[in-house]
Amino acid sequence: MTDRELTYTYYPGCSLKSAAYAYEDSTQVVSKSLGIRLNEIDDWNCCGATEYFSVNQLPAYSLVARNLSLAHSQYGGADVVAPCSACFLNLRKTNDYMRKYKNLNAQVGQALGAGGLSYTPGSVRVRHLLDVVVEDVGFDAVKEKVVKPLEGLKVAPYYGCLIVRPETGYNTEYPTHLDELMTTLGAEVVDFPMKTHCCGGHMTQISEETAYELIRRILKNATDYGAQAIVTLCPMCQLNLDAYQSEVNKMFGTDYHIPVLFFTQLMGIAFGLNEADLGFGAEVVPAGPALATIGHPAEQTRQRPKRRDKNALPMPGSNGADES
Amino acid sequence: MATPSSTRLLDQVMAETPGGETLIGCLQCGTCGGSCPSASDMDSTPRRLFAMLMADMDEDVLTSNTPWFCVSCYYCTVRCPQDIPITDLMYTLKQKAIQAGHYHQDAHAPFSESFIGYVEQYGRSFEFGLATRFQLVHHPLATVRKGGLGFQMLRKGRLHMTPQKIKNMPQLSAILSKAKQLAGQEV
Ligand code: SF4
Ligand code: SF4
């Protein structure tokens, strides 16, 4: 199937352009290798995450609808692909709710109209990147690309909440499509009962006690089951499990040091792609030791090249310092 | 999102949540609370909160910490036998609490508001500014303690020092203003 090009409209979302650049980088090279063409929506805006929705619903739906409207006007009815689970949920939910609830549709339509836009709900379909890989590319085509199977690497496939909920056609409590993908790459999948449990989301910013307990449960469960790495498909899950792992260790007196990687990074390794293009080294808990056990010494030293965004504004007090 | 025809908080909450009218069919089965990962931090389970709402215990509902501890995982929503959009109802209850001047714990609403502030100014969220500004205002000691984490994220190129701004900000602002006006909010 990879000899023909699969074309999608791409919504990266804010995280992939900053904290989760490893996801963005690996998504780009893996998609290319699979014949997936991603046309990024020009001038997309934030999906509102949970914050906008939690205090301001109608503006939040309107915010998301602007992206759907731009997607349709720029690339017609091509499916919109979002690698971030929160973006995926917000885009899909807005699309579904506008179709289902006439009053909401009318009000969002009026709000869009104030910006000279319109959107007919359902005119694009919203997909998660994992779904595209599993359903449209398919395991057979993925298998054909595998040149360096991940043999001997024990991974815990962690789905988080949003990719399978509210309803996406996969089992909401015990999905297996990421498990199967990992098996296709040659990895050993550990049965991982907490695979759809919550990582704490934005609670890390609000109530550390609540968030760290949720993170601890997932780290403990994956470790208890012998995983050498956790594989995720959501930037928020990756950030929480990776960046707060040492805080969790401090709070609970534990000693977890399990790397948390994006599924696209592991696909890239199995496909034999250049590891420097897969964003390794961005993770706080290094992936190197786990990958070394299967003979893939991941690049640990690469720094993100300086990249100035022409739309970026200087912030007072930042001395114009960039992101190095 | 309709203009509430009744002053009952229950009716307003149902009307302002897409699909919210299904709340009236709540069986009080407790599946939501039993599924919720945050239930142990909540003063009432979602089930109990809905019972209070139906009993017109508005003050208790609006001051409850329950919606603020909701992490939006949708576990309750997919498990509810009555297909009640519980997560969305939690959002509406937060909005109602803010409107009524009840934040429960002062950090919660300001966090959302500083996030929203960046989105409204730039069209994109800005993790570095958000994390630092919010943490400095609300958790200054923790910021110092966690300075190492921020530094590490910065060093790894995972935090931008500058926010990204979309090109057509006037268009987005016009859309958001109209939406706020329709939702009956001050513009
Ligand atoms: S799961 Fe649904 S029906 Fe049961 S108590 Fe909760 S809201 Fe009510
Ligand atoms: S969505 Fe909120 S209320 Fe529902 S289970 Fe998750 S945290 Fe609990």
PDB file of N, CA and C and ligand atoms in Angstrom, chain B residues 23 25-33 35 46-48 50 54 76-77 79-86 89, ligand 1:
ATOM      1  N   LEU B  23     -28.764  14.500  31.648  1.00  0.00           N
ATOM      2  CA  LEU B  23     -28.440  14.386  33.075  1.00  0.00           C
ATOM      3  C   LEU B  23     -29.658  13.990  33.902  1.00  0.00           C
ATOM      4  N   GLY B  25     -31.641  11.820  33.414  1.00  0.00           N
ATOM      5  CA  GLY B  25     -31.800  10.362  33.477  1.00  0.00           C
ATOM      6  C   GLY B  25     -30.762   9.675  34.352  1.00  0.00           C
ATOM      7  N   CYS B  26     -30.011  10.458  35.121  1.00  0.00           N
ATOM      8  CA  CYS B  26     -28.976   9.853  35.990  1.00  0.00           C
ATOM      9  C   CYS B  26     -29.605   8.846  36.942  1.00  0.00           C
ATOM     10  N   LEU B  27     -29.013   7.661  36.965  1.00  0.00           N
ATOM     11  CA  LEU B  27     -29.543   6.563  37.787  1.00  0.00           C
ATOM     12  C   LEU B  27     -28.958   6.545  39.187  1.00  0.00           C
ATOM     13  N   GLN B  28     -28.009   7.431  39.434  1.00  0.00           N
ATOM     14  CA  GLN B  28     -27.302   7.404  40.718  1.00  0.00           C
ATOM     15  C   GLN B  28     -26.636   6.043  40.942  1.00  0.00           C
ATOM     16  N   CYS B  29     -26.116   5.478  39.866  1.00  0.00           N
ATOM     17  CA  CYS B  29     -25.515   4.135  39.980  1.00  0.00           C
ATOM     18  C   CYS B  29     -24.101   4.193  40.545  1.00  0.00           C
ATOM     19  N   GLY B  30     -23.440   5.370  40.434  1.00  0.00           N
ATOM     20  CA  GLY B  30     -22.104   5.503  41.008  1.00  0.00           C
ATOM     21  C   GLY B  30     -20.978   5.011  40.121  1.00  0.00           C
ATOM     22  N   THR B  31     -21.289   4.602  38.904  1.00  0.00           N
ATOM     23  CA  THR B  31     -20.240   4.130  38.001  1.00  0.00           C
ATOM     24  C   THR B  31     -19.194   5.218  37.757  1.00  0.00           C
ATOM     25  N   CYS B  32     -19.666   6.473  37.635  1.00  0.00           N
ATOM     26  CA  CYS B  32     -18.744   7.582  37.356  1.00  0.00           C
ATOM     27  C   CYS B  32     -17.724   7.728  38.484  1.00  0.00           C
ATOM     28  N   GLY B  33     -18.215   7.822  39.699  1.00  0.00           N
ATOM     29  CA  GLY B  33     -17.304   8.011  40.833  1.00  0.00           C
ATOM     30  C   GLY B  33     -16.374   6.820  41.012  1.00  0.00           C
ATOM     31  N   SER B  35     -15.161   5.034  38.749  1.00  0.00           N
ATOM     32  CA  SER B  35     -14.173   4.983  37.672  1.00  0.00           C
ATOM     33  C   SER B  35     -13.171   6.110  37.749  1.00  0.00           C
ATOM     34  N   PRO B  46     -18.674  12.493  41.323  1.00  0.00           N
ATOM     35  CA  PRO B  46     -19.580  13.079  40.326  1.00  0.00           C
ATOM     36  C   PRO B  46     -21.045  12.685  40.604  1.00  0.00           C
ATOM     37  N   ARG B  47     -21.282  11.446  40.958  1.00  0.00           N
ATOM     38  CA  ARG B  47     -22.646  11.006  41.259  1.00  0.00           C
ATOM     39  C   ARG B  47     -23.288  11.850  42.349  1.00  0.00           C
ATOM     40  N   ARG B  48     -22.526  12.065  43.415  1.00  0.00           N
ATOM     41  CA  ARG B  48     -23.062  12.811  44.544  1.00  0.00           C
ATOM     42  C   ARG B  48     -23.288  14.279  44.166  1.00  0.00           C
ATOM     43  N   PHE B  50     -24.074  15.376  41.259  1.00  0.00           N
ATOM     44  CA  PHE B  50     -25.293  15.464  40.457  1.00  0.00           C
ATOM     45  C   PHE B  50     -26.540  15.356  41.343  1.00  0.00           C
ATOM     46  N   MET B  54     -29.451  18.188  41.647  1.00  0.00           N
ATOM     47  CA  MET B  54     -30.877  17.923  41.470  1.00  0.00           C
ATOM     48  C   MET B  54     -31.686  18.308  42.708  1.00  0.00           C
ATOM     49  N   CYS B  76     -15.458   8.318  33.094  1.00  0.00           N
ATOM     50  CA  CYS B  76     -16.850   8.293  33.541  1.00  0.00           C
ATOM     51  C   CYS B  76     -17.805   8.340  32.344  1.00  0.00           C
ATOM     52  N   THR B  77     -17.467   9.197  31.374  1.00  0.00           N
ATOM     53  CA  THR B  77     -18.361   9.408  30.240  1.00  0.00           C
ATOM     54  C   THR B  77     -18.553   8.126  29.429  1.00  0.00           C
ATOM     55  N   ARG B  79     -18.219   5.149  30.471  1.00  0.00           N
ATOM     56  CA  ARG B  79     -18.799   4.069  31.262  1.00  0.00           C
ATOM     57  C   ARG B  79     -20.229   4.339  31.720  1.00  0.00           C
ATOM     58  N   CYS B  80     -20.677   5.571  31.676  1.00  0.00           N
ATOM     59  CA  CYS B  80     -22.001   5.901  32.198  1.00  0.00           C
ATOM     60  C   CYS B  80     -23.088   5.151  31.421  1.00  0.00           C
ATOM     61  N   PRO B  81     -23.913   4.387  32.092  1.00  0.00           N
ATOM     62  CA  PRO B  81     -24.934   3.610  31.372  1.00  0.00           C
ATOM     63  C   PRO B  81     -26.002   4.491  30.723  1.00  0.00           C
ATOM     64  N   GLN B  82     -26.081   5.737  31.133  1.00  0.00           N
ATOM     65  CA  GLN B  82     -27.089   6.638  30.574  1.00  0.00           C
ATOM     66  C   GLN B  82     -26.492   7.596  29.531  1.00  0.00           C
ATOM     67  N   ASP B  83     -25.285   7.360  29.124  1.00  0.00           N
ATOM     68  CA  ASP B  83     -24.617   8.206  28.119  1.00  0.00           C
ATOM     69  C   ASP B  83     -24.639   9.686  28.480  1.00  0.00           C
ATOM     70  N   ILE B  84     -24.445   9.978  29.734  1.00  0.00           N
ATOM     71  CA  ILE B  84     -24.425  11.377  30.179  1.00  0.00           C
ATOM     72  C   ILE B  84     -23.017  11.943  29.940  1.00  0.00           C
ATOM     73  N   PRO B  85     -22.912  13.106  29.286  1.00  0.00           N
ATOM     74  CA  PRO B  85     -21.582  13.674  28.997  1.00  0.00           C
ATOM     75  C   PRO B  85     -20.984  14.315  30.252  1.00  0.00           C
ATOM     76  N   ILE B  86     -20.566  13.474  31.179  1.00  0.00           N
ATOM     77  CA  ILE B  86     -20.158  13.929  32.507  1.00  0.00           C
ATOM     78  C   ILE B  86     -18.985  14.905  32.441  1.00  0.00           C
ATOM     79  N   LEU B  89     -20.146  18.202  31.475  1.00  0.00           N
ATOM     80  CA  LEU B  89     -20.894  18.821  32.579  1.00  0.00           C
ATOM     81  C   LEU B  89     -19.939  19.416  33.616  1.00  0.00           C
TER      82      LEU B  89
HETATM   83  S1  SF4 C   1     -22.484   6.828  35.804  1.00  0.00           S
HETATM   84 FE1  SF4 C   1     -24.049   8.100  34.818  1.00  0.00          FE
HETATM   85  S2  SF4 C   1     -26.002   7.296  35.561  1.00  0.00           S
HETATM   86 FE2  SF4 C   1     -24.409   6.483  36.927  1.00  0.00          FE
HETATM   87  S3  SF4 C   1     -24.320   7.989  38.640  1.00  0.00           S
HETATM   88 FE3  SF4 C   1     -22.795   8.620  37.139  1.00  0.00          FE
HETATM   89  S4  SF4 C   1     -23.877  10.106  35.815  1.00  0.00           S
HETATM   90 FE4  SF4 C   1     -25.442   8.966  36.946  1.00  0.00          FE
END
